[in-house]
Amino acid sequence: MTATDYVEFRAALESSKFIVILTGIGLSTMPASAVAYRARACANTWQRLDAEEVGNPDVFAEDPSLVWQFYHHCREQVLKARPTAAHRAIAQLSSRPEALKRIASNATLRLFTKNIDGLAGQAHPYDASPSSQPIELYGNIFRVKCTKCGMTEKNTDSPMCPALAGTEKCFAEPQKPVSVIEEKDLPRCKQCQALLRPDVVWFKEEIHHLERAANLISNNCDLLILVGTGLHVAPCSIFGELVRRRGGKIAVFNGQGAHADRDAHFRFQGPCGDTLVKALRMEGEV
Ligand SMILES: [Zn+2]
């Protein structure tokens, strides 16, 4: 990218009235956080499982022990991670009106994330208003849902139950057989004692808040900023089309896939922590 790209992007920011930021996988896989976030990508690191296998309700029904061990491993990894500069820059814009006003004097901002690691929310200041929190389209690995009564709640316990303790080590020892945990010893609902599952969106399940996001974008958005995700993947492809139809602009900050994002008005390839922070003129602040 050139300096001109940054100047033109900042001009688009300044003239925008309603900005939507959508963050994805590339935000959480930057070397700075080095963390596994969505099940699909994380599964690739566990040699025994095909990427599609763990994030699938049918596999969970057949083998909840295996799936819970996988998510336990992801949770332990994420518990060690911290938000990056890009997370913090986005959190500032979303939660501090004065920070947004400095780069877009008349704009409103809404934040969505495809990531399930909760780091986008963790980057928010403790006193930020709930409406500035990211809307999690694919759920959160630190939320659980009852398979029977539907109860959902936040849960950051490590481990969630005694039987899962230490099972994360099998990810580092692929030759070792995976433990088999009886269903009664897996995480259970406090209300009805039925089996809990991670409250994340699995294969063929509906994305959370999709209609709300699509309505917000088609009615209001004049600048869609994708960070760590491309225009060619769901649901960004839908959102991009909605913005384009109403004459809005699209900016993509992503480590790769610039070719697939050729329809975007602004493309910044490289580590999001560098390109986004520079584009927002927040160097030295986050
Ligand atoms: Zn229940």
mmCIF file with all atom_site columns, N, CA and C in Angstrom, residues 141-200:
data_model
loop_
_atom_site.group_PDB
_atom_site.id
_atom_site.type_symbol
_atom_site.label_atom_id
_atom_site.label_alt_id
_atom_site.label_comp_id
_atom_site.label_asym_id
_atom_site.label_entity_id
_atom_site.label_seq_id
_atom_site.pdbx_PDB_ins_code
_atom_site.Cartn_x
_atom_site.Cartn_y
_atom_site.Cartn_z
_atom_site.occupancy
_atom_site.B_iso_or_equiv
_atom_site.pdbx_formal_charge
_atom_site.auth_seq_id
_atom_site.auth_comp_id
_atom_site.auth_asym_id
_atom_site.auth_atom_id
_atom_site.pdbx_PDB_model_num
ATOM 1   N N  . ILE A 1 141 ? -16.073 -19.192 23.164 1.00 0.00 ? 141 ILE A N  1
ATOM 2   C CA . ILE A 1 141 ? -15.707 -20.458 23.820 1.00 0.00 ? 141 ILE A CA 1
ATOM 3   C C  . ILE A 1 141 ? -15.762 -20.360 25.347 1.00 0.00 ? 141 ILE A C  1
ATOM 4   N N  . PHE A 1 142 ? -15.955 -19.154 25.866 1.00 0.00 ? 142 PHE A N  1
ATOM 5   C CA . PHE A 1 142 ? -16.119 -19.022 27.318 1.00 0.00 ? 142 PHE A CA 1
ATOM 6   C C  . PHE A 1 142 ? -17.592 -18.848 27.698 1.00 0.00 ? 142 PHE A C  1
ATOM 7   N N  . ARG A 1 143 ? -18.458 -19.304 26.799 1.00 0.00 ? 143 ARG A N  1
ATOM 8   C CA . ARG A 1 143 ? -19.871 -19.431 27.120 1.00 0.00 ? 143 ARG A CA 1
ATOM 9   C C  . ARG A 1 143 ? -20.260 -20.893 26.900 1.00 0.00 ? 143 ARG A C  1
ATOM 10  N N  . VAL A 1 144 ? -21.214 -21.355 27.704 1.00 0.00 ? 144 VAL A N  1
ATOM 11  C CA . VAL A 1 144 ? -21.700 -22.729 27.543 1.00 0.00 ? 144 VAL A CA 1
ATOM 12  C C  . VAL A 1 144 ? -23.215 -22.704 27.361 1.00 0.00 ? 144 VAL A C  1
ATOM 13  N N  . LYS A 1 145 ? -23.724 -23.757 26.745 1.00 0.00 ? 145 LYS A N  1
ATOM 14  C CA . LYS A 1 145 ? -25.171 -23.852 26.510 1.00 0.00 ? 145 LYS A CA 1
ATOM 15  C C  . LYS A 1 145 ? -25.631 -25.256 26.875 1.00 0.00 ? 145 LYS A C  1
ATOM 16  N N  . CYS A 1 146 ? -26.757 -25.339 27.585 1.00 0.00 ? 146 CYS A N  1
ATOM 17  C CA . CYS A 1 146 ? -27.282 -26.654 27.966 1.00 0.00 ? 146 CYS A CA 1
ATOM 18  C C  . CYS A 1 146 ? -27.943 -27.318 26.761 1.00 0.00 ? 146 CYS A C  1
ATOM 19  N N  . THR A 1 147 ? -27.641 -28.596 26.563 1.00 0.00 ? 147 THR A N  1
ATOM 20  C CA . THR A 1 147 ? -28.202 -29.314 25.417 1.00 0.00 ? 147 THR A CA 1
ATOM 21  C C  . THR A 1 147 ? -29.674 -29.670 25.637 1.00 0.00 ? 147 THR A C  1
ATOM 22  N N  . LYS A 1 148 ? -30.157 -29.500 26.903 1.00 0.00 ? 148 LYS A N  1
ATOM 23  C CA . LYS A 1 148 ? -31.546 -29.858 27.174 1.00 0.00 ? 148 LYS A CA 1
ATOM 24  C C  . LYS A 1 148 ? -32.417 -28.622 27.407 1.00 0.00 ? 148 LYS A C  1
ATOM 25  N N  . CYS A 1 149 ? -32.060 -27.808 28.417 1.00 0.00 ? 149 CYS A N  1
ATOM 26  C CA . CYS A 1 149 ? -32.946 -26.683 28.771 1.00 0.00 ? 149 CYS A CA 1
ATOM 27  C C  . CYS A 1 149 ? -32.564 -25.397 28.048 1.00 0.00 ? 149 CYS A C  1
ATOM 28  N N  . GLY A 1 150 ? -31.432 -25.372 27.364 1.00 0.00 ? 150 GLY A N  1
ATOM 29  C CA . GLY A 1 150 ? -31.053 -24.186 26.589 1.00 0.00 ? 150 GLY A CA 1
ATOM 30  C C  . GLY A 1 150 ? -30.396 -23.087 27.401 1.00 0.00 ? 150 GLY A C  1
ATOM 31  N N  . MET A 1 151 ? -30.216 -23.295 28.727 1.00 0.00 ? 151 MET A N  1
ATOM 32  C CA . MET A 1 151 ? -29.567 -22.285 29.558 1.00 0.00 ? 151 MET A CA 1
ATOM 33  C C  . MET A 1 151 ? -28.187 -21.931 28.965 1.00 0.00 ? 151 MET A C  1
ATOM 34  N N  . THR A 1 152 ? -27.860 -20.638 28.942 1.00 0.00 ? 152 THR A N  1
ATOM 35  C CA . THR A 1 152 ? -26.517 -20.248 28.517 1.00 0.00 ? 152 THR A CA 1
ATOM 36  C C  . THR A 1 152 ? -25.891 -19.416 29.624 1.00 0.00 ? 152 THR A C  1
ATOM 37  N N  . GLU A 1 153 ? -24.585 -19.524 29.776 1.00 0.00 ? 153 GLU A N  1
ATOM 38  C CA . GLU A 1 153 ? -23.897 -18.684 30.759 1.00 0.00 ? 153 GLU A CA 1
ATOM 39  C C  . GLU A 1 153 ? -22.419 -18.587 30.425 1.00 0.00 ? 153 GLU A C  1
ATOM 40  N N  . LYS A 1 154 ? -21.797 -17.534 30.999 1.00 0.00 ? 154 LYS A N  1
ATOM 41  C CA . LYS A 1 154 ? -20.364 -17.371 30.838 1.00 0.00 ? 154 LYS A CA 1
ATOM 42  C C  . LYS A 1 154 ? -19.660 -18.364 31.756 1.00 0.00 ? 154 LYS A C  1
ATOM 43  N N  . ASN A 1 155 ? -18.555 -18.915 31.301 1.00 0.00 ? 155 ASN A N  1
ATOM 44  C CA . ASN A 1 155 ? -17.801 -19.839 32.146 1.00 0.00 ? 155 ASN A CA 1
ATOM 45  C C  . ASN A 1 155 ? -16.322 -19.769 31.751 1.00 0.00 ? 155 ASN A C  1
ATOM 46  N N  . THR A 1 156 ? -15.499 -19.256 32.683 1.00 0.00 ? 156 THR A N  1
ATOM 47  C CA . THR A 1 156 ? -14.065 -19.159 32.399 1.00 0.00 ? 156 THR A CA 1
ATOM 48  C C  . THR A 1 156 ? -13.270 -20.105 33.308 1.00 0.00 ? 156 THR A C  1
ATOM 49  N N  . ASP A 1 157 ? -13.946 -21.083 33.892 1.00 0.00 ? 157 ASP A N  1
ATOM 50  C CA . ASP A 1 157 ? -13.257 -22.018 34.793 1.00 0.00 ? 157 ASP A CA 1
ATOM 51  C C  . ASP A 1 157 ? -12.151 -22.779 34.055 1.00 0.00 ? 157 ASP A C  1
ATOM 52  N N  . SER A 1 158 ? -11.081 -23.056 34.761 1.00 0.00 ? 158 SER A N  1
ATOM 53  C CA . SER A 1 158 ? -9.964  -23.805 34.164 1.00 0.00 ? 158 SER A CA 1
ATOM 54  C C  . SER A 1 158 ? -9.468  -24.858 35.163 1.00 0.00 ? 158 SER A C  1
ATOM 55  N N  . PRO A 1 159 ? -9.804  -26.131 34.946 1.00 0.00 ? 159 PRO A N  1
ATOM 56  C CA . PRO A 1 159 ? -10.674 -26.676 33.898 1.00 0.00 ? 159 PRO A CA 1
ATOM 57  C C  . PRO A 1 159 ? -12.151 -26.507 34.287 1.00 0.00 ? 159 PRO A C  1
ATOM 58  N N  . MET A 1 160 ? -13.036 -26.794 33.340 1.00 0.00 ? 160 MET A N  1
ATOM 59  C CA . MET A 1 160 ? -14.469 -26.666 33.632 1.00 0.00 ? 160 MET A CA 1
ATOM 60  C C  . MET A 1 160 ? -14.972 -27.782 34.527 1.00 0.00 ? 160 MET A C  1
ATOM 61  N N  . CYS A 1 161 ? -14.302 -28.922 34.482 1.00 0.00 ? 161 CYS A N  1
ATOM 62  C CA . CYS A 1 161 ? -14.676 -30.032 35.363 1.00 0.00 ? 161 CYS A CA 1
ATOM 63  C C  . CYS A 1 161 ? -13.402 -30.853 35.597 1.00 0.00 ? 161 CYS A C  1
ATOM 64  N N  . PRO A 1 162 ? -13.320 -31.577 36.722 1.00 0.00 ? 162 PRO A N  1
ATOM 65  C CA . PRO A 1 162 ? -12.076 -32.290 37.052 1.00 0.00 ? 162 PRO A CA 1
ATOM 66  C C  . PRO A 1 162 ? -11.606 -33.243 35.952 1.00 0.00 ? 162 PRO A C  1
ATOM 67  N N  . ALA A 1 163 ? -12.543 -33.897 35.250 1.00 0.00 ? 163 ALA A N  1
ATOM 68  C CA . ALA A 1 163 ? -12.144 -34.902 34.252 1.00 0.00 ? 163 ALA A CA 1
ATOM 69  C C  . ALA A 1 163 ? -11.366 -34.311 33.081 1.00 0.00 ? 163 ALA A C  1
ATOM 70  N N  . LEU A 1 164 ? -11.542 -33.017 32.811 1.00 0.00 ? 164 LEU A N  1
ATOM 71  C CA . LEU A 1 164 ? -10.841 -32.401 31.681 1.00 0.00 ? 164 LEU A CA 1
ATOM 72  C C  . LEU A 1 164 ? -9.426  -31.946 32.054 1.00 0.00 ? 164 LEU A C  1
ATOM 73  N N  . ALA A 1 165 ? -9.142  -31.895 33.340 1.00 0.00 ? 165 ALA A N  1
ATOM 74  C CA . ALA A 1 165 ? -7.835  -31.387 33.782 1.00 0.00 ? 165 ALA A CA 1
ATOM 75  C C  . ALA A 1 165 ? -6.694  -32.179 33.146 1.00 0.00 ? 165 ALA A C  1
ATOM 76  N N  . GLY A 1 166 ? -5.785  -31.490 32.520 1.00 0.00 ? 166 GLY A N  1
ATOM 77  C CA . GLY A 1 166 ? -4.595  -32.131 31.947 1.00 0.00 ? 166 GLY A CA 1
ATOM 78  C C  . GLY A 1 166 ? -4.785  -32.746 30.575 1.00 0.00 ? 166 GLY A C  1
ATOM 79  N N  . THR A 1 167 ? -6.042  -32.877 30.121 1.00 0.00 ? 167 THR A N  1
ATOM 80  C CA . THR A 1 167 ? -6.244  -33.536 28.813 1.00 0.00 ? 167 THR A CA 1
ATOM 81  C C  . THR A 1 167 ? -5.708  -32.676 27.663 1.00 0.00 ? 167 THR A C  1
ATOM 82  N N  . GLU A 1 168 ? -5.534  -31.376 27.903 1.00 0.00 ? 168 GLU A N  1
ATOM 83  C CA . GLU A 1 168 ? -5.000  -30.501 26.841 1.00 0.00 ? 168 GLU A CA 1
ATOM 84  C C  . GLU A 1 168 ? -3.592  -30.911 26.426 1.00 0.00 ? 168 GLU A C  1
ATOM 85  N N  . LYS A 1 169 ? -2.921  -31.669 27.288 1.00 0.00 ? 169 LYS A N  1
ATOM 86  C CA . LYS A 1 169 ? -1.541  -32.073 26.976 1.00 0.00 ? 169 LYS A CA 1
ATOM 87  C C  . LYS A 1 169 ? -1.478  -33.014 25.773 1.00 0.00 ? 169 LYS A C  1
ATOM 88  N N  . CYS A 1 170 ? -2.593  -33.706 25.491 1.00 0.00 ? 170 CYS A N  1
ATOM 89  C CA . CYS A 1 170 ? -2.564  -34.666 24.375 1.00 0.00 ? 170 CYS A CA 1
ATOM 90  C C  . CYS A 1 170 ? -2.373  -33.967 23.036 1.00 0.00 ? 170 CYS A C  1
ATOM 91  N N  . PHE A 1 171 ? -2.613  -32.637 22.994 1.00 0.00 ? 171 PHE A N  1
ATOM 92  C CA . PHE A 1 171 ? -2.404  -31.903 21.746 1.00 0.00 ? 171 PHE A CA 1
ATOM 93  C C  . PHE A 1 171 ? -0.917  -31.794 21.419 1.00 0.00 ? 171 PHE A C  1
ATOM 94  N N  . ALA A 1 172 ? -0.116  -31.849 22.450 1.00 0.00 ? 172 ALA A N  1
ATOM 95  C CA . ALA A 1 172 ? 1.326   -31.761 22.233 1.00 0.00 ? 172 ALA A CA 1
ATOM 96  C C  . ALA A 1 172 ? 1.934   -33.142 22.025 1.00 0.00 ? 172 ALA A C  1
ATOM 97  N N  . GLU A 1 173 ? 1.136   -34.185 22.271 1.00 0.00 ? 173 GLU A N  1
ATOM 98  C CA . GLU A 1 173 ? 1.657   -35.556 22.141 1.00 0.00 ? 173 GLU A CA 1
ATOM 99  C C  . GLU A 1 173 ? 0.723   -36.358 21.236 1.00 0.00 ? 173 GLU A C  1
ATOM 100 N N  . PRO A 1 174 ? 0.783   -36.114 19.904 1.00 0.00 ? 174 PRO A N  1
ATOM 101 C CA . PRO A 1 174 ? -0.182  -36.739 19.002 1.00 0.00 ? 174 PRO A CA 1
ATOM 102 C C  . PRO A 1 174 ? -0.133  -38.260 18.987 1.00 0.00 ? 174 PRO A C  1
ATOM 103 N N  . GLN A 1 175 ? 0.974   -38.839 19.439 1.00 0.00 ? 175 GLN A N  1
ATOM 104 C CA . GLN A 1 175 ? 1.066   -40.304 19.435 1.00 0.00 ? 175 GLN A CA 1
ATOM 105 C C  . GLN A 1 175 ? 0.300   -40.934 20.597 1.00 0.00 ? 175 GLN A C  1
ATOM 106 N N  . LYS A 1 176 ? -0.047  -40.107 21.593 1.00 0.00 ? 176 LYS A N  1
ATOM 107 C CA . LYS A 1 176 ? -0.725  -40.622 22.780 1.00 0.00 ? 176 LYS A CA 1
ATOM 108 C C  . LYS A 1 176 ? -2.231  -40.750 22.522 1.00 0.00 ? 176 LYS A C  1
ATOM 109 N N  . PRO A 1 177 ? -2.861  -41.850 22.954 1.00 0.00 ? 177 PRO A N  1
ATOM 110 C CA . PRO A 1 177 ? -4.298  -41.979 22.716 1.00 0.00 ? 177 PRO A CA 1
ATOM 111 C C  . PRO A 1 177 ? -5.094  -40.899 23.464 1.00 0.00 ? 177 PRO A C  1
ATOM 112 N N  . VAL A 1 178 ? -6.181  -40.479 22.855 1.00 0.00 ? 178 VAL A N  1
ATOM 113 C CA . VAL A 1 178 ? -7.039  -39.477 23.497 1.00 0.00 ? 178 VAL A CA 1
ATOM 114 C C  . VAL A 1 178 ? -7.796  -40.152 24.638 1.00 0.00 ? 178 VAL A C  1
ATOM 115 N N  . SER A 1 179 ? -7.908  -39.463 25.787 1.00 0.00 ? 179 SER A N  1
ATOM 116 C CA . SER A 1 179 ? -8.655  -40.034 26.913 1.00 0.00 ? 179 SER A CA 1
ATOM 117 C C  . SER A 1 179 ? -10.129 -40.156 26.552 1.00 0.00 ? 179 SER A C  1
ATOM 118 N N  . VAL A 1 180 ? -10.773 -41.125 27.165 1.00 0.00 ? 180 VAL A N  1
ATOM 119 C CA . VAL A 1 180 ? -12.225 -41.234 26.986 1.00 0.00 ? 180 VAL A CA 1
ATOM 120 C C  . VAL A 1 180 ? -12.864 -40.865 28.319 1.00 0.00 ? 180 VAL A C  1
ATOM 121 N N  . ILE A 1 181 ? -13.653 -39.792 28.291 1.00 0.00 ? 181 ILE A N  1
ATOM 122 C CA . ILE A 1 181 ? -14.299 -39.316 29.521 1.00 0.00 ? 181 ILE A CA 1
ATOM 123 C C  . ILE A 1 181 ? -15.779 -39.671 29.448 1.00 0.00 ? 181 ILE A C  1
ATOM 124 N N  . GLU A 1 182 ? -16.273 -40.263 30.506 1.00 0.00 ? 182 GLU A N  1
ATOM 125 C CA . GLU A 1 182 ? -17.696 -40.633 30.512 1.00 0.00 ? 182 GLU A CA 1
ATOM 126 C C  . GLU A 1 182 ? -18.558 -39.376 30.496 1.00 0.00 ? 182 GLU A C  1
ATOM 127 N N  . GLU A 1 183 ? -19.713 -39.473 29.853 1.00 0.00 ? 183 GLU A N  1
ATOM 128 C CA . GLU A 1 183 ? -20.562 -38.279 29.682 1.00 0.00 ? 183 GLU A CA 1
ATOM 129 C C  . GLU A 1 183 ? -20.944 -37.665 31.028 1.00 0.00 ? 183 GLU A C  1
ATOM 130 N N  . LYS A 1 184 ? -21.143 -38.484 32.030 1.00 0.00 ? 184 LYS A N  1
ATOM 131 C CA . LYS A 1 184 ? -21.535 -37.953 33.344 1.00 0.00 ? 184 LYS A CA 1
ATOM 132 C C  . LYS A 1 184 ? -20.431 -37.086 33.954 1.00 0.00 ? 184 LYS A C  1
ATOM 133 N N  . ASP A 1 185 ? -19.204 -37.263 33.498 1.00 0.00 ? 185 ASP A N  1
ATOM 134 C CA . ASP A 1 185 ? -18.080 -36.495 34.048 1.00 0.00 ? 185 ASP A CA 1
ATOM 135 C C  . ASP A 1 185 ? -17.718 -35.268 33.210 1.00 0.00 ? 185 ASP A C  1
ATOM 136 N N  . LEU A 1 186 ? -18.435 -35.056 32.105 1.00 0.00 ? 186 LEU A N  1
ATOM 137 C CA . LEU A 1 186 ? -18.210 -33.869 31.265 1.00 0.00 ? 186 LEU A CA 1
ATOM 138 C C  . LEU A 1 186 ? -18.985 -32.684 31.867 1.00 0.00 ? 186 LEU A C  1
ATOM 139 N N  . PRO A 1 187 ? -18.765 -31.458 31.391 1.00 0.00 ? 187 PRO A N  1
ATOM 140 C CA . PRO A 1 187 ? -19.484 -30.301 31.962 1.00 0.00 ? 187 PRO A CA 1
ATOM 141 C C  . PRO A 1 187 ? -21.003 -30.482 31.925 1.00 0.00 ? 187 PRO A C  1
ATOM 142 N N  . ARG A 1 188 ? -21.646 -30.225 33.056 1.00 0.00 ? 188 ARG A N  1
ATOM 143 C CA . ARG A 1 188 ? -23.095 -30.436 33.186 1.00 0.00 ? 188 ARG A CA 1
ATOM 144 C C  . ARG A 1 188 ? -23.796 -29.138 33.578 1.00 0.00 ? 188 ARG A C  1
ATOM 145 N N  . CYS A 1 189 ? -25.078 -29.040 33.190 1.00 0.00 ? 189 CYS A N  1
ATOM 146 C CA . CYS A 1 189 ? -25.901 -27.857 33.477 1.00 0.00 ? 189 CYS A CA 1
ATOM 147 C C  . CYS A 1 189 ? -26.189 -27.766 34.978 1.00 0.00 ? 189 CYS A C  1
ATOM 148 N N  . LYS A 1 190 ? -26.058 -26.554 35.534 1.00 0.00 ? 190 LYS A N  1
ATOM 149 C CA . LYS A 1 190 ? -26.342 -26.352 36.964 1.00 0.00 ? 190 LYS A CA 1
ATOM 150 C C  . LYS A 1 190 ? -27.832 -26.464 37.252 1.00 0.00 ? 190 LYS A C  1
ATOM 151 N N  . GLN A 1 191 ? -28.651 -26.186 36.228 1.00 0.00 ? 191 GLN A N  1
ATOM 152 C CA . GLN A 1 191 ? -30.104 -26.184 36.453 1.00 0.00 ? 191 GLN A CA 1
ATOM 153 C C  . GLN A 1 191 ? -30.725 -27.559 36.283 1.00 0.00 ? 191 GLN A C  1
ATOM 154 N N  . CYS A 1 192 ? -30.356 -28.259 35.206 1.00 0.00 ? 192 CYS A N  1
ATOM 155 C CA . CYS A 1 192 ? -31.055 -29.525 34.927 1.00 0.00 ? 192 CYS A CA 1
ATOM 156 C C  . CYS A 1 192 ? -30.112 -30.728 34.852 1.00 0.00 ? 192 CYS A C  1
ATOM 157 N N  . GLN A 1 193 ? -28.832 -30.503 35.064 1.00 0.00 ? 193 GLN A N  1
ATOM 158 C CA . GLN A 1 193 ? -27.812 -31.575 35.096 1.00 0.00 ? 193 GLN A CA 1
ATOM 159 C C  . GLN A 1 193 ? -27.533 -32.233 33.748 1.00 0.00 ? 193 GLN A C  1
ATOM 160 N N  . ALA A 1 194 ? -28.145 -31.717 32.672 1.00 0.00 ? 194 ALA A N  1
ATOM 161 C CA . ALA A 1 194 ? -27.877 -32.316 31.350 1.00 0.00 ? 194 ALA A CA 1
ATOM 162 C C  . ALA A 1 194 ? -26.500 -31.877 30.847 1.00 0.00 ? 194 ALA A C  1
ATOM 163 N N  . LEU A 1 195 ? -26.072 -32.472 29.754 1.00 0.00 ? 195 LEU A N  1
ATOM 164 C CA . LEU A 1 195 ? -24.751 -32.174 29.192 1.00 0.00 ? 195 LEU A CA 1
ATOM 165 C C  . LEU A 1 195 ? -24.712 -30.741 28.643 1.00 0.00 ? 195 LEU A C  1
ATOM 166 N N  . LEU A 1 196 ? -23.623 -30.037 28.927 1.00 0.00 ? 196 LEU A N  1
ATOM 167 C CA . LEU A 1 196 ? -23.404 -28.710 28.347 1.00 0.00 ? 196 LEU A CA 1
ATOM 168 C C  . LEU A 1 196 ? -22.607 -28.850 27.064 1.00 0.00 ? 196 LEU A C  1
ATOM 169 N N  . ARG A 1 197 ? -22.703 -27.842 26.200 1.00 0.00 ? 197 ARG A N  1
ATOM 170 C CA . ARG A 1 197 ? -21.848 -27.762 25.001 1.00 0.00 ? 197 ARG A CA 1
ATOM 171 C C  . ARG A 1 197 ? -21.276 -26.351 24.934 1.00 0.00 ? 197 ARG A C  1
ATOM 172 N N  . PRO A 1 198 ? -20.185 -26.175 24.198 1.00 0.00 ? 198 PRO A N  1
ATOM 173 C CA . PRO A 1 198 ? -19.690 -24.815 24.005 1.00 0.00 ? 198 PRO A CA 1
ATOM 174 C C  . PRO A 1 198 ? -20.737 -24.007 23.236 1.00 0.00 ? 198 PRO A C  1
ATOM 175 N N  . ASP A 1 199 ? -20.937 -22.741 23.633 1.00 0.00 ? 199 ASP A N  1
ATOM 176 C CA . ASP A 1 199 ? -21.933 -21.904 22.954 1.00 0.00 ? 199 ASP A CA 1
ATOM 177 C C  . ASP A 1 199 ? -21.286 -21.211 21.753 1.00 0.00 ? 199 ASP A C  1
ATOM 178 N N  . VAL A 1 200 ? -20.918 -22.037 20.777 1.00 0.00 ? 200 VAL A N  1
ATOM 179 C CA . VAL A 1 200 ? -20.311 -21.525 19.547 1.00 0.00 ? 200 VAL A CA 1
ATOM 180 C C  . VAL A 1 200 ? -21.102 -22.080 18.356 1.00 0.00 ? 200 VAL A C  1
#
